[in-house]
Amino acid sequence: MTDPASIDYATALQKATYDRLCALIPGGKRTVFQHVPEKTPPPVVIIGDLQSEARGGKGDVADRWTMVVFAVTMGTSRADNFALQTKVRAALGNWKPDATDDVFFGRFDWPATDTNPVLKDNIYYGTITLSSTTEPA
């Protein structure tokens, strides 16, 4: 059995999220990124910040994760950005990733979304804040 303290929960959660978004967001791997290649045009979905908070007791490894996913679009209004955010929420909301050999995941929920214009080239970016849990399998 793998020592629970040595498991890379962040990478497991990020990979599960990436695989899910690639499967369900139009454009798949051409649209969903962890690191966007230079000069990649919108629309793009970016798996961004990932933070954890310990939830287990002494000696337990159970974490609550907060993940920010960015939706970037180009257009004359926010409508395209809202539509892309809706696809991200539909793909991840209330979804529970399958367990890996080492990690059990909790269901995803999303406490917040936001859309902001970038004052250049009609680019809009939205943030979708999601949360989930991990613990050793």
mmCIF file of N, CA and C in Angstrom:
data_model
loop_
_atom_site.group_PDB
_atom_site.id
_atom_site.type_symbol
_atom_site.label_atom_id
_atom_site.label_comp_id
_atom_site.label_asym_id
_atom_site.label_seq_id
_atom_site.Cartn_x
_atom_site.Cartn_y
_atom_site.Cartn_z
ATOM 1 N N MET A 1 0.845 -1.187 0.000
ATOM 2 C CA MET A 1 0.000 0.000 0.000
ATOM 3 C C MET A 1 0.888 1.247 0.000
ATOM 4 N N THR A 2 0.502 2.233 -0.777
ATOM 5 C CA THR A 2 1.245 3.488 -0.856
ATOM 6 C C THR A 2 1.030 4.300 0.413
ATOM 7 N N ASP A 3 2.096 4.888 0.905
ATOM 8 C CA ASP A 3 2.001 5.769 2.071
ATOM 9 C C ASP A 3 1.137 6.972 1.690
ATOM 10 N N PRO A 4 0.003 7.208 2.376
ATOM 11 C CA PRO A 4 -0.899 8.308 2.023
ATOM 12 C C PRO A 4 -0.220 9.676 1.973
ATOM 13 N N ALA A 5 0.797 9.885 2.788
ATOM 14 C CA ALA A 5 1.479 11.178 2.796
ATOM 15 C C ALA A 5 2.334 11.387 1.550
ATOM 16 N N SER A 6 2.620 10.322 0.797
ATOM 17 C CA SER A 6 3.474 10.445 -0.387
ATOM 18 C C SER A 6 2.681 10.546 -1.690
ATOM 19 N N ILE A 7 1.362 10.535 -1.617
ATOM 20 C CA ILE A 7 0.526 10.574 -2.818
ATOM 21 C C ILE A 7 0.408 12.012 -3.314
ATOM 22 N N ASP A 8 0.518 12.198 -4.624
ATOM 23 C CA ASP A 8 0.377 13.517 -5.249
ATOM 24 C C ASP A 8 -1.099 13.737 -5.596
ATOM 25 N N TYR A 9 -1.856 14.201 -4.629
ATOM 26 C CA TYR A 9 -3.296 14.409 -4.801
ATOM 27 C C TYR A 9 -3.579 15.517 -5.809
ATOM 28 N N ALA A 10 -2.763 16.560 -5.815
ATOM 29 C CA ALA A 10 -2.983 17.696 -6.719
ATOM 30 C C ALA A 10 -2.920 17.252 -8.175
ATOM 31 N N THR A 11 -1.901 16.487 -8.522
ATOM 32 C CA THR A 11 -1.772 16.026 -9.902
ATOM 33 C C THR A 11 -2.918 15.090 -10.273
ATOM 34 N N ALA A 12 -3.322 14.226 -9.361
ATOM 35 C CA ALA A 12 -4.438 13.316 -9.636
ATOM 36 C C ALA A 12 -5.726 14.092 -9.896
ATOM 37 N N LEU A 13 -5.991 15.110 -9.092
ATOM 38 C CA LEU A 13 -7.200 15.914 -9.267
ATOM 39 C C LEU A 13 -7.132 16.720 -10.562
ATOM 40 N N GLN A 14 -5.985 17.295 -10.839
ATOM 41 C CA GLN A 14 -5.819 18.081 -12.064
ATOM 42 C C GLN A 14 -5.972 17.201 -13.300
ATOM 43 N N LYS A 15 -5.390 16.005 -13.287
ATOM 44 C CA LYS A 15 -5.499 15.099 -14.437
ATOM 45 C C LYS A 15 -6.936 14.648 -14.653
ATOM 46 N N ALA A 16 -7.640 14.304 -13.584
ATOM 47 C CA ALA A 16 -9.043 13.900 -13.721
ATOM 48 C C ALA A 16 -9.867 15.037 -14.318
ATOM 49 N N THR A 17 -9.617 16.258 -13.866
ATOM 50 C CA THR A 17 -10.337 17.428 -14.375
ATOM 51 C C THR A 17 -10.007 17.664 -15.843
ATOM 52 N N TYR A 18 -8.742 17.614 -16.186
ATOM 53 C CA TYR A 18 -8.304 17.813 -17.571
ATOM 54 C C TYR A 18 -8.947 16.775 -18.495
ATOM 55 N N ASP A 19 -8.891 15.513 -18.117
ATOM 56 C CA ASP A 19 -9.469 14.451 -18.945
ATOM 57 C C ASP A 19 -10.963 14.660 -19.145
ATOM 58 N N ARG A 20 -11.662 15.047 -18.088
ATOM 59 C CA ARG A 20 -13.110 15.271 -18.175
ATOM 60 C C ARG A 20 -13.421 16.443 -19.101
ATOM 61 N N LEU A 21 -12.708 17.550 -18.931
ATOM 62 C CA LEU A 21 -12.957 18.715 -19.781
ATOM 63 C C LEU A 21 -12.618 18.417 -21.240
ATOM 64 N N CYS A 22 -11.520 17.714 -21.499
ATOM 65 C CA CYS A 22 -11.160 17.367 -22.878
ATOM 66 C C CYS A 22 -12.236 16.508 -23.535
ATOM 67 N N ALA A 23 -12.865 15.657 -22.751
ATOM 68 C CA ALA A 23 -13.905 14.778 -23.289
ATOM 69 C C ALA A 23 -15.207 15.518 -23.566
ATOM 70 N N LEU A 24 -15.491 16.588 -22.821
ATOM 71 C CA LEU A 24 -16.816 17.205 -22.906
ATOM 72 C C LEU A 24 -16.850 18.639 -23.434
ATOM 73 N N ILE A 25 -15.726 19.303 -23.544
ATOM 74 C CA ILE A 25 -15.701 20.671 -24.067
ATOM 75 C C ILE A 25 -15.381 20.605 -25.558
ATOM 76 N N PRO A 26 -16.166 21.302 -26.408
ATOM 77 C CA PRO A 26 -15.868 21.300 -27.842
ATOM 78 C C PRO A 26 -14.419 21.728 -28.104
ATOM 79 N N GLY A 27 -13.752 20.991 -28.965
ATOM 80 C CA GLY A 27 -12.352 21.267 -29.267
ATOM 81 C C GLY A 27 -11.391 20.426 -28.451
ATOM 82 N N GLY A 28 -11.868 19.864 -27.343
ATOM 83 C CA GLY A 28 -11.062 18.962 -26.522
ATOM 84 C C GLY A 28 -9.666 19.472 -26.234
ATOM 85 N N LYS A 29 -8.656 18.697 -26.632
ATOM 86 C CA LYS A 29 -7.263 19.036 -26.321
ATOM 87 C C LYS A 29 -6.779 20.285 -27.052
ATOM 88 N N ARG A 30 -7.497 20.737 -28.071
ATOM 89 C CA ARG A 30 -7.142 21.993 -28.734
ATOM 90 C C ARG A 30 -7.692 23.194 -27.978
ATOM 91 N N THR A 31 -8.556 22.956 -26.985
ATOM 92 C CA THR A 31 -9.219 24.028 -26.249
ATOM 93 C C THR A 31 -8.858 24.034 -24.769
ATOM 94 N N VAL A 32 -8.596 22.874 -24.181
ATOM 95 C CA VAL A 32 -8.384 22.752 -22.731
ATOM 96 C C VAL A 32 -6.886 22.645 -22.445
ATOM 97 N N PHE A 33 -6.420 23.476 -21.494
ATOM 98 C CA PHE A 33 -4.984 23.520 -21.197
ATOM 99 C C PHE A 33 -4.735 23.654 -19.706
ATOM 100 N N GLN A 34 -3.559 23.217 -19.312
ATOM 101 C CA GLN A 34 -3.014 23.568 -18.008
ATOM 102 C C GLN A 34 -2.033 24.718 -18.202
ATOM 103 N N HIS A 35 -1.315 24.687 -19.305
ATOM 104 C CA HIS A 35 -0.400 25.759 -19.700
ATOM 105 C C HIS A 35 -0.688 26.045 -21.172
ATOM 106 N N VAL A 36 -1.173 27.230 -21.476
ATOM 107 C CA VAL A 36 -1.584 27.562 -22.838
ATOM 108 C C VAL A 36 -0.346 27.872 -23.685
ATOM 109 N N PRO A 37 -0.194 27.187 -24.824
ATOM 110 C CA PRO A 37 0.915 27.520 -25.714
ATOM 111 C C PRO A 37 0.790 28.965 -26.215
ATOM 112 N N GLU A 38 1.923 29.592 -26.399
ATOM 113 C CA GLU A 38 1.942 30.972 -26.870
ATOM 114 C C GLU A 38 1.205 31.087 -28.201
ATOM 115 N N LYS A 39 0.475 32.169 -28.362
ATOM 116 C CA LYS A 39 -0.279 32.511 -29.579
ATOM 117 C C LYS A 39 -1.467 31.592 -29.831
ATOM 118 N N THR A 40 -1.933 30.872 -28.826
ATOM 119 C CA THR A 40 -3.144 30.066 -28.975
ATOM 120 C C THR A 40 -4.344 31.001 -28.908
ATOM 121 N N PRO A 41 -5.180 31.025 -29.948
ATOM 122 C CA PRO A 41 -6.318 31.945 -29.936
ATOM 123 C C PRO A 41 -7.469 31.402 -29.087
ATOM 124 N N PRO A 42 -8.311 32.306 -28.568
ATOM 125 C CA PRO A 42 -9.519 31.867 -27.867
ATOM 126 C C PRO A 42 -10.447 31.158 -28.846
ATOM 127 N N PRO A 43 -11.352 30.321 -28.380
ATOM 128 C CA PRO A 43 -11.651 30.059 -26.975
ATOM 129 C C PRO A 43 -10.686 29.037 -26.374
ATOM 130 N N VAL A 44 -10.370 29.257 -25.102
ATOM 131 C CA VAL A 44 -9.575 28.298 -24.351
ATOM 132 C C VAL A 44 -10.148 28.151 -22.949
ATOM 133 N N VAL A 45 -9.949 26.974 -22.399
ATOM 134 C CA VAL A 45 -10.289 26.679 -21.009
ATOM 135 C C VAL A 45 -8.974 26.320 -20.331
ATOM 136 N N ILE A 46 -8.687 26.989 -19.209
ATOM 137 C CA ILE A 46 -7.408 26.803 -18.534
ATOM 138 C C ILE A 46 -7.655 26.315 -17.111
ATOM 139 N N ILE A 47 -7.034 25.204 -16.766
ATOM 140 C CA ILE A 47 -7.077 24.740 -15.380
ATOM 141 C C ILE A 47 -6.036 25.552 -14.629
ATOM 142 N N GLY A 48 -6.507 26.388 -13.720
ATOM 143 C CA GLY A 48 -5.634 27.343 -13.056
ATOM 144 C C GLY A 48 -5.282 26.958 -11.638
ATOM 145 N N ASP A 49 -5.436 27.924 -10.749
ATOM 146 C CA ASP A 49 -5.026 27.781 -9.352
ATOM 147 C C ASP A 49 -5.669 26.570 -8.684
ATOM 148 N N LEU A 50 -4.898 25.916 -7.853
ATOM 149 C CA LEU A 50 -5.352 24.749 -7.103
ATOM 150 C C LEU A 50 -4.813 24.886 -5.686
ATOM 151 N N GLN A 51 -5.721 24.938 -4.720
ATOM 152 C CA GLN A 51 -5.326 25.098 -3.318
ATOM 153 C C GLN A 51 -6.000 24.021 -2.485
ATOM 154 N N SER A 52 -5.293 23.578 -1.438
ATOM 155 C CA SER A 52 -5.876 22.558 -0.572
ATOM 156 C C SER A 52 -5.920 23.033 0.871
ATOM 157 N N GLU A 53 -6.847 22.423 1.586
ATOM 158 C CA GLU A 53 -6.998 22.665 3.022
ATOM 159 C C GLU A 53 -7.178 21.300 3.678
ATOM 160 N N ALA A 54 -6.355 21.015 4.655
ATOM 161 C CA ALA A 54 -6.435 19.723 5.340
ATOM 162 C C ALA A 54 -7.764 19.600 6.076
ATOM 163 N N ARG A 55 -8.413 18.451 5.922
ATOM 164 C CA ARG A 55 -9.675 18.190 6.611
ATOM 165 C C ARG A 55 -9.582 17.003 7.544
ATOM 166 N N GLY A 56 -8.537 16.212 7.394
ATOM 167 C CA GLY A 56 -8.402 15.012 8.212
ATOM 168 C C GLY A 56 -7.918 15.338 9.609
ATOM 169 N N GLY A 57 -8.118 14.402 10.499
ATOM 170 C CA GLY A 57 -7.602 14.538 11.858
ATOM 171 C C GLY A 57 -6.130 14.177 11.894
ATOM 172 N N LYS A 58 -5.597 14.134 13.067
ATOM 173 C CA LYS A 58 -4.185 13.804 13.235
ATOM 174 C C LYS A 58 -3.898 12.439 12.608
ATOM 175 N N GLY A 59 -2.936 12.426 11.698
ATOM 176 C CA GLY A 59 -2.571 11.184 11.030
ATOM 177 C C GLY A 59 -3.416 10.860 9.808
ATOM 178 N N ASP A 60 -4.516 11.580 9.580
ATOM 179 C CA ASP A 60 -5.368 11.353 8.410
ATOM 180 C C ASP A 60 -4.931 12.268 7.273
ATOM 181 N N VAL A 61 -5.154 11.815 6.045
ATOM 182 C CA VAL A 61 -4.880 12.645 4.880
ATOM 183 C C VAL A 61 -6.189 12.772 4.109
ATOM 184 N N ALA A 62 -6.901 13.843 4.352
ATOM 185 C CA ALA A 62 -8.128 14.152 3.619
ATOM 186 C C ALA A 62 -8.110 15.655 3.391
ATOM 187 N N ASP A 63 -8.250 16.058 2.139
ATOM 188 C CA ASP A 63 -8.138 17.475 1.798
ATOM 189 C C ASP A 63 -9.370 17.971 1.067
ATOM 190 N N ARG A 64 -9.687 19.238 1.288
ATOM 191 C CA ARG A 64 -10.697 19.965 0.525
ATOM 192 C C ARG A 64 -9.922 20.852 -0.434
ATOM 193 N N TRP A 65 -10.214 20.718 -1.728
ATOM 194 C CA TRP A 65 -9.503 21.448 -2.774
ATOM 195 C C TRP A 65 -10.386 22.532 -3.368
ATOM 196 N N THR A 66 -9.783 23.650 -3.677
ATOM 197 C CA THR A 66 -10.433 24.704 -4.449
ATOM 198 C C THR A 66 -9.638 24.860 -5.738
ATOM 199 N N MET A 67 -10.341 24.808 -6.853
ATOM 200 C CA MET A 67 -9.712 24.910 -8.167
ATOM 201 C C MET A 67 -10.377 26.040 -8.937
ATOM 202 N N VAL A 68 -9.568 26.831 -9.625
ATOM 203 C CA VAL A 68 -10.101 27.880 -10.482
ATOM 204 C C VAL A 68 -9.860 27.468 -11.929
ATOM 205 N N VAL A 69 -10.930 27.471 -12.714
ATOM 206 C CA VAL A 69 -10.848 27.187 -14.141
ATOM 207 C C VAL A 69 -11.184 28.484 -14.865
ATOM 208 N N PHE A 70 -10.356 28.846 -15.835
ATOM 209 C CA PHE A 70 -10.559 30.075 -16.590
ATOM 210 C C PHE A 70 -11.154 29.748 -17.951
ATOM 211 N N ALA A 71 -12.133 30.537 -18.363
ATOM 212 C CA ALA A 71 -12.713 30.445 -19.700
ATOM 213 C C ALA A 71 -12.369 31.743 -20.420
ATOM 214 N N VAL A 72 -11.712 31.646 -21.568
ATOM 215 C CA VAL A 72 -11.288 32.833 -22.314
ATOM 216 C C VAL A 72 -11.927 32.775 -23.696
ATOM 217 N N THR A 73 -12.630 33.852 -24.050
ATOM 218 C CA THR A 73 -13.297 33.925 -25.347
ATOM 219 C C THR A 73 -13.020 35.274 -25.993
ATOM 220 N N MET A 74 -13.308 35.355 -27.287
ATOM 221 C CA MET A 74 -13.199 36.604 -28.021
ATOM 222 C C MET A 74 -14.542 36.868 -28.676
ATOM 223 N N GLY A 75 -15.032 38.100 -28.577
ATOM 224 C CA GLY A 75 -16.298 38.446 -29.192
ATOM 225 C C GLY A 75 -16.706 39.854 -28.816
ATOM 226 N N THR A 76 -17.853 40.262 -29.296
ATOM 227 C CA THR A 76 -18.327 41.621 -29.037
ATOM 228 C C THR A 76 -19.179 41.716 -27.780
ATOM 229 N N SER A 77 -19.456 40.572 -27.154
ATOM 230 C CA SER A 77 -20.227 40.588 -25.910
ATOM 231 C C SER A 77 -19.771 39.428 -25.022
ATOM 232 N N ARG A 78 -20.319 39.394 -23.837
ATOM 233 C CA ARG A 78 -19.975 38.330 -22.887
ATOM 234 C C ARG A 78 -20.702 37.016 -23.164
ATOM 235 N N ALA A 79 -21.608 37.018 -24.107
ATOM 236 C CA ALA A 79 -22.455 35.842 -24.341
ATOM 237 C C ALA A 79 -21.637 34.579 -24.611
ATOM 238 N N ASP A 80 -20.602 34.686 -25.440
ATOM 239 C CA ASP A 80 -19.787 33.501 -25.733
ATOM 240 C C ASP A 80 -19.073 32.999 -24.481
ATOM 241 N N ASN A 81 -18.647 33.932 -23.626
ATOM 242 C CA ASN A 81 -17.973 33.534 -22.397
ATOM 243 C C ASN A 81 -18.940 32.849 -21.444
ATOM 244 N N PHE A 82 -20.144 33.408 -21.329
ATOM 245 C CA PHE A 82 -21.159 32.760 -20.491
ATOM 246 C C PHE A 82 -21.431 31.341 -20.993
ATOM 247 N N ALA A 83 -21.513 31.178 -22.323
ATOM 248 C CA ALA A 83 -21.797 29.859 -22.898
ATOM 249 C C ALA A 83 -20.668 28.871 -22.591
ATOM 250 N N LEU A 84 -19.412 29.325 -22.700
ATOM 251 C CA LEU A 84 -18.291 28.435 -22.403
ATOM 252 C C LEU A 84 -18.255 28.080 -20.916
ATOM 253 N N GLN A 85 -18.522 29.051 -20.056
ATOM 254 C CA GLN A 85 -18.576 28.760 -18.619
ATOM 255 C C GLN A 85 -19.674 27.743 -18.311
ATOM 256 N N THR A 86 -20.797 27.873 -18.984
ATOM 257 C CA THR A 86 -21.904 26.935 -18.776
ATOM 258 C C THR A 86 -21.474 25.518 -19.150
ATOM 259 N N LYS A 87 -20.700 25.380 -20.232
ATOM 260 C CA LYS A 87 -20.207 24.054 -20.632
ATOM 261 C C LYS A 87 -19.247 23.481 -19.587
ATOM 262 N N VAL A 88 -18.391 24.348 -19.032
ATOM 263 C CA VAL A 88 -17.469 23.889 -17.985
ATOM 264 C C VAL A 88 -18.255 23.435 -16.758
ATOM 265 N N ARG A 89 -19.231 24.244 -16.345
ATOM 266 C CA ARG A 89 -20.038 23.874 -15.170
ATOM 267 C C ARG A 89 -20.816 22.587 -15.422
ATOM 268 N N ALA A 90 -21.346 22.429 -16.644
ATOM 269 C CA ALA A 90 -22.083 21.203 -16.968
ATOM 270 C C ALA A 90 -21.156 19.982 -16.938
ATOM 271 N N ALA A 91 -19.912 20.156 -17.368
ATOM 272 C CA ALA A 91 -18.957 19.042 -17.383
ATOM 273 C C ALA A 91 -18.507 18.653 -15.981
ATOM 274 N N LEU A 92 -18.342 19.644 -15.098
ATOM 275 C CA LEU A 92 -17.744 19.369 -13.794
ATOM 276 C C LEU A 92 -18.711 19.420 -12.620
ATOM 277 N N GLY A 93 -19.798 20.157 -12.762
ATOM 278 C CA GLY A 93 -20.716 20.320 -11.644
ATOM 279 C C GLY A 93 -21.329 19.004 -11.198
ATOM 280 N N ASN A 94 -21.242 18.730 -9.913
ATOM 281 C CA ASN A 94 -21.799 17.525 -9.297
ATOM 282 C C ASN A 94 -21.196 16.235 -9.867
ATOM 283 N N TRP A 95 -20.047 16.346 -10.498
ATOM 284 C CA TRP A 95 -19.341 15.197 -11.057
ATOM 285 C C TRP A 95 -18.386 14.641 -10.017
ATOM 286 N N LYS A 96 -18.290 13.338 -9.954
ATOM 287 C CA LYS A 96 -17.351 12.678 -9.048
ATOM 288 C C LYS A 96 -16.401 11.840 -9.893
ATOM 289 N N PRO A 97 -15.116 12.227 -9.942
ATOM 290 C CA PRO A 97 -14.167 11.444 -10.730
ATOM 291 C C PRO A 97 -14.057 10.013 -10.212
ATOM 292 N N ASP A 98 -13.770 9.093 -11.120
ATOM 293 C CA ASP A 98 -13.505 7.712 -10.723
ATOM 294 C C ASP A 98 -12.235 7.677 -9.877
ATOM 295 N N ALA A 99 -12.219 6.805 -8.906
ATOM 296 C CA ALA A 99 -11.033 6.645 -8.061
ATOM 297 C C ALA A 99 -9.865 6.129 -8.901
ATOM 298 N N THR A 100 -8.665 6.525 -8.515
ATOM 299 C CA THR A 100 -7.451 5.961 -9.109
ATOM 300 C C THR A 100 -6.944 4.875 -8.163
ATOM 301 N N ASP A 101 -5.796 4.310 -8.466
ATOM 302 C CA ASP A 101 -5.221 3.309 -7.560
ATOM 303 C C ASP A 101 -4.954 3.893 -6.181
ATOM 304 N N ASP A 102 -4.673 5.205 -6.128
ATOM 305 C CA ASP A 102 -4.262 5.827 -4.869
ATOM 306 C C ASP A 102 -5.261 6.812 -4.272
ATOM 307 N N VAL A 103 -6.202 7.340 -5.081
ATOM 308 C CA VAL A 103 -7.000 8.488 -4.634
ATOM 309 C C VAL A 103 -8.496 8.269 -4.832
ATOM 310 N N PHE A 104 -9.270 8.571 -3.780
ATOM 311 C CA PHE A 104 -10.724 8.721 -3.876
ATOM 312 C C PHE A 104 -11.016 10.208 -3.997
ATOM 313 N N PHE A 105 -11.972 10.554 -4.863
ATOM 314 C CA PHE A 105 -12.367 11.946 -5.062
ATOM 315 C C PHE A 105 -13.781 12.164 -4.550
ATOM 316 N N GLY A 106 -14.068 13.378 -4.113
ATOM 317 C CA GLY A 106 -15.430 13.771 -3.785
ATOM 318 C C GLY A 106 -16.086 14.417 -4.995
ATOM 319 N N ARG A 107 -17.365 14.706 -4.870
ATOM 320 C CA ARG A 107 -18.086 15.390 -5.944
ATOM 321 C C ARG A 107 -17.607 16.830 -6.074
ATOM 322 N N PHE A 108 -17.657 17.338 -7.310
ATOM 323 C CA PHE A 108 -17.337 18.738 -7.559
ATOM 324 C C PHE A 108 -18.570 19.591 -7.297
ATOM 325 N N ASP A 109 -18.370 20.733 -6.697
ATOM 326 C CA ASP A 109 -19.418 21.754 -6.669
ATOM 327 C C ASP A 109 -18.759 23.072 -7.044
ATOM 328 N N TRP A 110 -19.559 24.044 -7.407
ATOM 329 C CA TRP A 110 -18.974 25.329 -7.783
ATOM 330 C C TRP A 110 -19.651 26.437 -7.014
ATOM 331 N N PRO A 111 -18.896 27.070 -6.127
ATOM 332 C CA PRO A 111 -19.460 28.148 -5.329
ATOM 333 C C PRO A 111 -19.501 29.492 -6.036
ATOM 334 N N ALA A 112 -18.756 29.676 -7.154
ATOM 335 C CA ALA A 112 -18.725 31.015 -7.749
ATOM 336 C C ALA A 112 -18.306 30.977 -9.212
ATOM 337 N N THR A 113 -18.839 31.939 -9.975
ATOM 338 C CA THR A 113 -18.374 32.213 -11.331
ATOM 339 C C THR A 113 -18.316 33.727 -11.500
ATOM 340 N N ASP A 114 -17.527 34.167 -12.465
ATOM 341 C CA ASP A 114 -17.368 35.593 -12.718
ATOM 342 C C ASP A 114 -16.899 35.757 -14.158
ATOM 343 N N THR A 115 -17.323 36.830 -14.823
ATOM 344 C CA THR A 115 -16.860 37.136 -16.172
ATOM 345 C C THR A 115 -16.409 38.580 -16.218
ATOM 346 N N ASN A 116 -15.251 38.803 -16.832
ATOM 347 C CA ASN A 116 -14.673 40.139 -16.906
ATOM 348 C C ASN A 116 -14.165 40.411 -18.310
ATOM 349 N N PRO A 117 -14.339 41.649 -18.789
ATOM 350 C CA PRO A 117 -13.745 41.992 -20.078
ATOM 351 C C PRO A 117 -12.271 42.339 -19.899
ATOM 352 N N VAL A 118 -11.491 41.996 -20.885
ATOM 353 C CA VAL A 118 -10.125 42.487 -20.966
ATOM 354 C C VAL A 118 -10.197 43.636 -21.956
ATOM 355 N N LEU A 119 -9.635 44.737 -21.622
ATOM 356 C CA LEU A 119 -9.832 45.941 -22.422
ATOM 357 C C LEU A 119 -8.970 45.959 -23.680
ATOM 358 N N LYS A 120 -8.909 44.855 -24.382
ATOM 359 C CA LYS A 120 -8.114 44.765 -25.598
ATOM 360 C C LYS A 120 -8.648 43.630 -26.456
ATOM 361 N N ASP A 121 -8.827 43.871 -27.718
ATOM 362 C CA ASP A 121 -9.165 42.837 -28.702
ATOM 363 C C ASP A 121 -10.445 42.061 -28.404
ATOM 364 N N ASN A 122 -11.393 42.662 -27.689
ATOM 365 C CA ASN A 122 -12.679 42.006 -27.402
ATOM 366 C C ASN A 122 -12.522 40.639 -26.740
ATOM 367 N N ILE A 123 -11.573 40.526 -25.833
ATOM 368 C CA ILE A 123 -11.340 39.271 -25.112
ATOM 369 C C ILE A 123 -12.057 39.336 -23.770
ATOM 370 N N TYR A 124 -12.742 38.256 -23.440
ATOM 371 C CA TYR A 124 -13.412 38.127 -22.145
ATOM 372 C C TYR A 124 -12.843 36.910 -21.436
ATOM 373 N N TYR A 125 -12.678 37.041 -20.135
ATOM 374 C CA TYR A 125 -12.260 35.876 -19.370
ATOM 375 C C TYR A 125 -13.220 35.685 -18.213
ATOM 376 N N GLY A 126 -13.523 34.454 -17.959
ATOM 377 C CA GLY A 126 -14.390 34.105 -16.843
ATOM 378 C C GLY A 126 -13.660 33.163 -15.916
ATOM 379 N N THR A 127 -14.027 33.207 -14.666
ATOM 380 C CA THR A 127 -13.464 32.279 -13.694
ATOM 381 C C THR A 127 -14.574 31.420 -13.118
ATOM 382 N N ILE A 128 -14.317 30.155 -13.049
ATOM 383 C CA ILE A 128 -15.233 29.203 -12.440
ATOM 384 C C ILE A 128 -14.477 28.603 -11.257
ATOM 385 N N THR A 129 -14.965 28.837 -10.058
ATOM 386 C CA THR A 129 -14.327 28.310 -8.860
ATOM 387 C C THR A 129 -15.059 27.042 -8.450
ATOM 388 N N LEU A 130 -14.311 25.963 -8.339
ATOM 389 C CA LEU A 130 -14.886 24.659 -8.008
ATOM 390 C C LEU A 130 -14.231 24.123 -6.750
ATOM 391 N N SER A 131 -14.909 23.206 -6.104
ATOM 392 C CA SER A 131 -14.285 22.544 -4.960
ATOM 393 C C SER A 131 -14.587 21.056 -5.001
ATOM 394 N N SER A 132 -13.665 20.295 -4.424
ATOM 395 C CA SER A 132 -13.801 18.844 -4.337
ATOM 396 C C SER A 132 -12.938 18.372 -3.168
ATOM 397 N N THR A 133 -12.968 17.094 -2.922
ATOM 398 C CA THR A 133 -12.154 16.526 -1.848
ATOM 399 C C THR A 133 -11.337 15.360 -2.393
ATOM 400 N N THR A 134 -10.245 15.060 -1.699
ATOM 401 C CA THR A 134 -9.453 13.870 -2.002
ATOM 402 C C THR A 134 -9.097 13.173 -0.697
ATOM 403 N N GLU A 135 -8.913 11.878 -0.804
ATOM 404 C CA GLU A 135 -8.411 11.094 0.322
ATOM 405 C C GLU A 135 -7.772 9.836 -0.244
ATOM 406 N N PRO A 136 -6.948 9.178 0.533
ATOM 407 C CA PRO A 136 -6.292 7.972 0.024
ATOM 408 C C PRO A 136 -7.301 6.871 -0.291
ATOM 409 N N ALA A 137 -7.010 6.127 -1.351
ATOM 410 C CA ALA A 137 -7.885 5.012 -1.727
ATOM 411 C C ALA A 137 -7.615 3.820 -0.824
#
